[in-house]
Amino acid sequence: MASILSAKNVTKRFGGLVAVNNVSVEIPEKSIYSVIGPNGAGKTTFFNCITGFYTPEEGEIIFQGHPIKGIPTDQITRRGISRTYQNIRLFSNMTAMENILVGEEPRLKSTWIGAIFNTPATRREEAEAAAEARRILRFVGLRGLGDQLAKNLPYGAQRRLEIARALASQPKLLLLDEPTAGMNPNETAEMTGFIRHIRDELGVTILLIEHDMRVVMGISDKISVLDYGSKIAEGAPREIRDNPKVIEAYLGTGAAGQVDPA
Amino acid sequence: MLNERLRNLSVIDSLLWLLRAAIIVMVLWGTFVGLTSGRADGEGMGQFIQRCTTQTDVGTIQCMGKYSAETWRDFIIFGLAQGGIYALIALGYTLVYGVLFMINFAHGEVFMSGAYTAFFVANAFAKNGFLDSNPIVALGIVLLVSMVTSTIIAILLERIAYRPLRRAPRLVPLITAIGASYFLQYTFRGLYGSGKKVYPDPAILTGKWDIFGIPILKTQVVVFVSAMVLMVVLYWFVQKTKTGKAMRAVAEDKDVALLMGIDVDRVIVITFATGAAMAGAAGVLYGLLFKQVDFIMGFIPGIKAFTAAVLGGIGNIPGAMVGGLFLGVFESVGPSLFLEGLGVPAAYQLKDVIAFTMLVLVLIFRPSGILGETLSEKKA
Amino acid sequence: MKTQTFDFKSVLKTSLLAGGILIYLALVGLLTAFLDRDIIYKTLSLSFALVLINNFVFGYIAAQHNSEHKWGTAIGIGVILGIVSTAMLSVLVLISEPLNMREMFVNASPTLVKALTFENENIVQGLLPLVLMGTASSVLGAVTFVLPPLWRKVLLAALIAVLAIGTLEELVSDVVTNIFKLFGNKRAAKPALKFFFGRKGWSVNGAIIMFVAAAVGSYLWNWRGSVVKEKIGALPKTAQRNLRIGTLIFLFAVAIFLPNILGGYLSEILVTVAIFTLMGFGLNIVVGFAGLLDLGYVAFFAIGAYTMGVLTSTQLSQTTELVSFGWNFWAALPIAVGMAVLWGILLGVPVLRMRGDYLAIVTLGFGEIIRVLALSNFLQPKIGGAQGILGIAKPTIPWFGGAIVLKSSLELYYLVVVAAALAAFVSWRLRDSRAGRSWMAMREDEDVAEAMGINLIKTKLLAFATGAGFSGLAGAIFAAKLTSIYPHSFNLLISINVLSLIIVGGVGSLPGVVVGGLVLVGLPELLREFSEFRMLIFGALLVTMMLVKPEGFWPAATQKRELHAGDEVEPTPTPEAA
């Protein structure tokens, strides 16, 4: 299987702190790849390096055969990487529909001149965009909630809306940052099912960050474990579960229970 | 490595670099032309430099542009005096920003309220002769009145306008502060009238003192020394006293400070009050130095003091002092030094432009200031 | 509402506050500034009305906190509050002369004493009516709170109608006369006007009739209004749409005939309102849509005006080294707008990375730099320095070989209204487009917007450029209207005025801009005595709006809660959030 994204020896420092230390991963196309690790292991920073929010000091990031390190965030999104956030960051005073329409931004071509004169091309594009947004709303199970302000949606729906917004750009690689944070076991199970559904249905490669191992064991094709910024293990879920280094990393943080195979 | 950097340099970055370079070149070129304009006709540059470096009595032979060495020295001394005032006001911005991360746009008006109110006391003292018979006591009372007025205004301001908005989005308190600023200006205009008032000249401060052989106007000495003393006192207050430590704790993290049993509201009020007292003192010094006060006197010094605070790194107390003095001197010397060199007529008119340009440039290029307490771009 | 029982201390506190505000009003000069503006001719001036309104409001507030809806308590509260507050004001009157307070407080003058004692020689005696009327007003206020809601509404509506129309009597008289003139019978208006109005303000009869009429009207509306609304709500969708279109057409027609109805002086005011509204639409894009607080907005106004001036002026003063271009208005207009747009982008580039309050301060710096430069000798050879530019061309419209010069405010009105309407239209189209969504997303969360593929540079520059363009257009028209411009016309106050008007109207709301323009630019122009207090009131209004109603009078639909407290999403990405 060809890899869609490969990070080679990525290092990111903040002052004296090495947040991501010499991390390399290869993410196969159409897989669900998870990066796990205890809190503070550098997972989100690693994400931010991929999306261009941070530029890593060292290393290379190749997406679909092109280096993307140092390219502005919006350009990286246009190339096909989109993301969600650990602490939901929706445009809370915009409606669900508007949120998704913003997500469609990379695919829209109309200009402000077209908007002022309301040209047929603009009207057509806007109508198509709206239809697409409604389709996505249905896909994530938020049918009929399009006119609600994002901040008025219940928690679970906000998570889904954030995924919907990310999917709206028709990404090839979807980065999910702890999509099950703050959810109860039922909701978590539902969400993991939904993530698999996204991959199967849309053929999107998914890169998942989790600190809860139970979530990733079931759905991941491959897992990397970060601890203190360094990759300490990589492999299929089973290998990870039995890896003594991983157990130690988690036990070290007092999360022994989470290592228990779910 | 360099190649990679160049590749990642965006168009905007390049434009900003160009802008930076252009300004530096302009200032340097202006300074050069300005300073060498004292060249005699037909004198080559080499001769000029030689003449000026070998002569000891430089002031008399026009080696420093249109002005004599004494003039330049006076520019600098005046700059230090006004810089001291800027620095005192800047402390208020810095203290409040440190604790609340808000720009107290109305701080200039806090400064004005003290200076304007104290004028009436000073004037009354001048009329009944108290100012000349007991100058120290009289000036002390004037200073006290100014500081108390400013403090009261600042406390009211905090209580009425800012406290209810502490958790609001950042732009809301800023707009409130702008509103409060105009409200205060025009309140004082209504109360005291719109005319300019002339501060009395205490007899004790007329004339010059010889300090290390340099004759300096007494007012300037008093202004500068008072400003320095007040700043040292404030620094001691913030660093050493219990209240000062509480202030720093609140600046670090309000929630944690609350958990440690610090009365955050009280500390914030004290912060406003301290800054205001400094501004009130600055008000009287301003009155002594510039003689005139009126209801809009707070705006320009306010902006400049804010510039000074940003220059020194907002939130940083020694930074405010350094920033204030630097701005004061730069503004006093700048027009004659490089603007005239660039051929600008009546360059003194543009001294405010220098300050504003400096503000803009610092905010664009180095928002963390000279002694930068690092504030990330995100926060700014 | 906190304590529903009678609490003497709290009533006293409110009373002291009420008295303090009375003293403030007196010392700031508001109680003497409006002595000549009668609300009821020779009976009640606006200045004295301020005392009554103050006491009414505080009486209401005190009753709200303490009266438990009992009549007796409410009256008691009103009496205490009235006596305490007016007594405080009386003390000020009594001591102002013996203490020679005028030395310090310019308004503690004989005029104030005369006004508050009704020109009675004996000051103590003269203060009695003040105390009595003030107390009556606060009792009325306190009792109003106890009234059943329907009657409360009716009473308030009637009082407000009398006060508002009485204050704006000149305007109302003019409008009535002009309407009669429009129908060809100017004379017929006279007797009616004479009956209802005195030389200034209402006649006593007129005030009573208006009070009763407004009360009845308000009663009917409160009684039947909901039924009407329901009926409209029950109409089919198409009918409702027709109704809306009908209203729009009606408003449009009013806009066309407005100058005829209002007459020359009022049209002049309208032109000013429209120029500010035009700027308001521009700033609304920058601040309201894109969330970029720009305090140097006046810079683009100045650039538009100066470009128009330099290009069309025929009498450049001797000191300038310019050739007289002598262009006509229409040729210069696109250049003026283009220059403003260009500078909008040029000044936008350096501040692309800045946010929030730092952006505000830097733009303020830009505005001041441009003003000081315009004033300086440095640029005098180019743009006239302190002497400004004279002899700017008036707009003309070619008409059958000749040309109509738009010189009266009545004719300019149409030009400005068309420009403002154009700005509103463009704003509306952009708001509902891809650009508008990008602006809003950026306002909500810049980092996420970028991560969604929005090019922040383009998006911000588009906002700056559009806003600057509108402002430049306003400046060009402003220059043509005055035919001469001076640097001092372009100070920070203009930026603050425009910002105030969009905030008062409702940030991000298009109708709000118009409402804000009418309220903040129109009203102060109507009440000429206000001019001295305009900035005082702006300041107070900005603070009050932010504290009480940050979304403005006509909030934009979806952003209603955007500015309310407690909503902030902390965009502090800590490096180690993983």
Short mmCIF file of C-alpha atoms in Angstrom, two decimals, chain C residues 345-532:
data_model
loop_
_atom_site.label_atom_id
_atom_site.label_comp_id
_atom_site.label_asym_id
_atom_site.label_seq_id
_atom_site.Cartn_x
_atom_site.Cartn_y
_atom_site.Cartn_z
CA ILE C 345 -4.32 47.77 1.06
CA LEU C 346 -0.98 49.48 1.68
CA LEU C 347 -1.82 50.16 5.31
CA GLY C 348 -3.44 46.76 5.59
CA VAL C 349 -0.34 44.79 4.65
CA PRO C 350 1.78 45.64 7.70
CA VAL C 351 -1.04 44.87 10.13
CA LEU C 352 -2.05 41.53 8.64
CA ARG C 353 -0.52 39.62 11.52
CA MET C 354 -2.05 41.73 14.25
CA ARG C 355 -5.15 41.10 16.22
CA GLY C 356 -7.52 42.78 18.57
CA ASP C 357 -6.41 45.75 20.57
CA TYR C 358 -2.95 46.02 19.06
CA LEU C 359 -4.54 46.34 15.64
CA ALA C 360 -6.79 49.07 17.02
CA ILE C 361 -3.86 51.07 18.36
CA VAL C 362 -1.77 50.73 15.21
CA THR C 363 -4.63 51.87 12.99
CA LEU C 364 -5.20 54.77 15.36
CA GLY C 365 -1.53 55.60 14.87
CA PHE C 366 -1.96 55.54 11.08
CA GLY C 367 -4.92 57.91 11.29
CA GLU C 368 -3.01 60.37 13.43
CA ILE C 369 0.09 60.20 11.23
CA ILE C 370 -1.96 61.08 8.18
CA ARG C 371 -3.65 63.98 9.96
CA VAL C 372 -0.40 65.45 11.29
CA LEU C 373 1.19 65.06 7.87
CA ALA C 374 -1.73 66.84 6.21
CA LEU C 375 -1.31 69.68 8.68
CA SER C 376 2.45 70.01 8.35
CA ASN C 377 4.48 72.42 6.30
CA PHE C 378 6.23 69.37 4.93
CA LEU C 379 3.37 68.42 2.66
CA GLN C 380 2.03 71.92 2.24
CA PRO C 381 3.35 72.32 -1.29
CA LYS C 382 1.41 69.22 -2.26
CA ILE C 383 -1.85 69.46 -0.33
CA GLY C 384 -2.06 72.91 1.13
CA GLY C 385 -1.06 72.32 4.76
CA ALA C 386 -3.12 74.12 7.35
CA GLN C 387 -4.70 76.35 4.70
CA GLY C 388 -6.33 73.35 3.15
CA ILE C 389 -7.66 73.20 -0.39
CA LEU C 390 -10.26 75.61 -1.75
CA GLY C 391 -12.38 75.76 -4.85
CA ILE C 392 -13.25 72.10 -5.16
CA ALA C 393 -15.68 71.32 -7.95
CA LYS C 394 -19.34 70.63 -7.25
CA PRO C 395 -20.77 67.58 -8.95
CA THR C 396 -22.61 68.24 -12.18
CA ILE C 397 -25.01 66.16 -14.20
CA PRO C 398 -24.97 66.62 -17.97
CA TRP C 399 -28.45 67.50 -19.15
CA PHE C 400 -29.33 68.27 -22.76
CA GLY C 401 -26.13 70.00 -23.70
CA GLY C 402 -25.96 72.01 -20.49
CA ALA C 403 -25.23 70.67 -17.05
CA ILE C 404 -27.02 70.78 -13.74
CA VAL C 405 -24.74 71.66 -10.87
CA LEU C 406 -25.64 69.83 -7.70
CA LYS C 407 -25.10 72.68 -5.34
CA SER C 408 -27.93 72.75 -2.85
CA SER C 409 -28.03 70.17 -0.14
CA LEU C 410 -31.37 69.10 -1.57
CA GLU C 411 -29.70 68.03 -4.79
CA LEU C 412 -26.64 66.60 -3.13
CA TYR C 413 -28.92 64.52 -0.99
CA TYR C 414 -29.77 62.27 -3.91
CA LEU C 415 -26.14 61.78 -4.79
CA VAL C 416 -25.24 60.76 -1.25
CA VAL C 417 -28.25 58.56 -0.80
CA VAL C 418 -27.45 56.73 -4.03
CA ALA C 419 -23.88 56.26 -2.84
CA ALA C 420 -25.00 55.02 0.58
CA ALA C 421 -27.56 52.71 -1.00
CA LEU C 422 -24.84 51.35 -3.27
CA ALA C 423 -22.62 50.70 -0.26
CA ALA C 424 -25.47 48.99 1.55
CA PHE C 425 -26.17 46.86 -1.50
CA VAL C 426 -22.56 45.82 -1.91
CA SER C 427 -22.29 45.08 1.81
CA TRP C 428 -25.40 42.96 1.67
CA ARG C 429 -24.28 40.95 -1.35
CA LEU C 430 -20.82 40.41 0.08
CA ARG C 431 -22.15 39.43 3.49
CA ASP C 432 -24.22 36.63 2.04
CA SER C 433 -21.44 35.38 -0.20
CA ARG C 434 -18.36 33.28 0.18
CA ALA C 435 -16.40 36.40 1.16
CA GLY C 436 -18.86 37.23 3.92
CA ARG C 437 -18.65 33.73 5.34
CA SER C 438 -14.87 33.90 5.30
CA TRP C 439 -14.96 37.22 7.15
CA MET C 440 -17.28 35.84 9.78
CA ALA C 441 -15.23 32.69 10.21
CA MET C 442 -12.13 34.80 10.60
CA ARG C 443 -13.88 36.96 13.17
CA GLU C 444 -14.91 33.89 15.12
CA ASP C 445 -11.57 32.12 15.14
CA GLU C 446 -8.69 33.16 12.93
CA ASP C 447 -6.61 30.00 13.38
CA VAL C 448 -9.46 27.66 12.57
CA ALA C 449 -10.51 29.78 9.61
CA GLU C 450 -7.03 29.42 8.21
CA ALA C 451 -7.06 25.70 8.88
CA MET C 452 -10.30 25.49 6.86
CA GLY C 453 -8.43 26.78 3.83
CA ILE C 454 -9.31 30.45 4.08
CA ASN C 455 -6.52 32.68 2.83
CA LEU C 456 -6.33 35.18 5.66
CA ILE C 457 -4.25 37.65 3.69
CA LYS C 458 -6.71 37.94 0.84
CA THR C 459 -9.70 37.92 3.15
CA LYS C 460 -8.37 40.66 5.40
CA LEU C 461 -7.17 42.81 2.54
CA LEU C 462 -10.54 42.51 0.83
CA ALA C 463 -12.20 43.79 4.00
CA PHE C 464 -9.71 46.64 4.39
CA ALA C 465 -9.98 47.58 0.72
CA THR C 466 -13.78 47.58 0.60
CA GLY C 467 -14.03 49.53 3.81
CA ALA C 468 -11.46 52.04 2.64
CA GLY C 469 -13.22 52.38 -0.71
CA PHE C 470 -16.52 53.34 0.89
CA SER C 471 -14.74 55.76 3.16
CA GLY C 472 -12.91 57.30 0.21
CA LEU C 473 -16.20 57.69 -1.64
CA ALA C 474 -17.66 59.44 1.39
CA GLY C 475 -14.60 61.68 1.59
CA ALA C 476 -14.83 62.63 -2.09
CA ILE C 477 -18.48 63.59 -1.74
CA PHE C 478 -17.72 65.43 1.49
CA ALA C 479 -15.06 67.49 -0.28
CA ALA C 480 -17.41 68.29 -3.15
CA LYS C 481 -20.16 69.26 -0.74
CA LEU C 482 -18.03 71.73 1.21
CA THR C 483 -15.87 72.80 -1.79
CA SER C 484 -13.05 73.36 0.68
CA ILE C 485 -11.25 71.02 3.04
CA TYR C 486 -8.93 71.55 5.97
CA PRO C 487 -6.80 69.03 7.86
CA HIS C 488 -8.66 69.57 11.10
CA SER C 489 -11.81 68.10 9.54
CA PHE C 490 -10.09 64.73 9.54
CA ASN C 491 -9.36 64.01 13.16
CA LEU C 492 -9.76 60.96 15.31
CA LEU C 493 -13.24 62.07 16.36
CA ILE C 494 -14.54 61.09 12.93
CA SER C 495 -13.26 57.55 13.37
CA ILE C 496 -14.83 57.43 16.81
CA ASN C 497 -18.14 58.83 15.52
CA VAL C 498 -18.33 56.19 12.85
CA LEU C 499 -17.36 53.44 15.26
CA SER C 500 -19.96 54.67 17.73
CA LEU C 501 -22.68 54.68 15.14
CA ILE C 502 -22.10 51.12 14.06
CA ILE C 503 -21.91 49.96 17.64
CA VAL C 504 -25.06 51.77 18.65
CA GLY C 505 -26.87 50.47 15.59
CA GLY C 506 -25.57 46.96 16.07
CA VAL C 507 -22.18 45.67 14.94
CA GLY C 508 -22.51 43.79 11.69
CA SER C 509 -26.08 44.90 11.10
CA LEU C 510 -26.89 46.86 7.93
CA PRO C 511 -30.13 48.53 9.09
CA GLY C 512 -28.25 49.19 12.30
CA VAL C 513 -25.83 51.46 10.43
CA VAL C 514 -28.74 53.63 9.26
CA VAL C 515 -30.31 53.68 12.71
CA GLY C 516 -26.97 54.56 14.26
CA GLY C 517 -26.41 57.32 11.72
CA LEU C 518 -29.80 58.88 12.38
CA VAL C 519 -29.45 58.68 16.14
CA LEU C 520 -25.81 59.65 16.54
CA VAL C 521 -25.33 62.11 13.69
CA GLY C 522 -28.86 63.33 13.04
CA LEU C 523 -30.03 64.02 16.56
CA PRO C 524 -27.04 66.06 17.71
CA GLU C 525 -27.34 68.18 14.56
CA LEU C 526 -31.00 68.80 15.29
CA LEU C 527 -30.33 69.85 18.85
CA ARG C 528 -27.75 72.49 18.11
CA GLU C 529 -27.16 73.23 21.78
CA PHE C 530 -26.02 69.63 21.95
CA SER C 531 -22.89 70.16 19.90
CA GLU C 532 -20.88 71.00 23.01
#
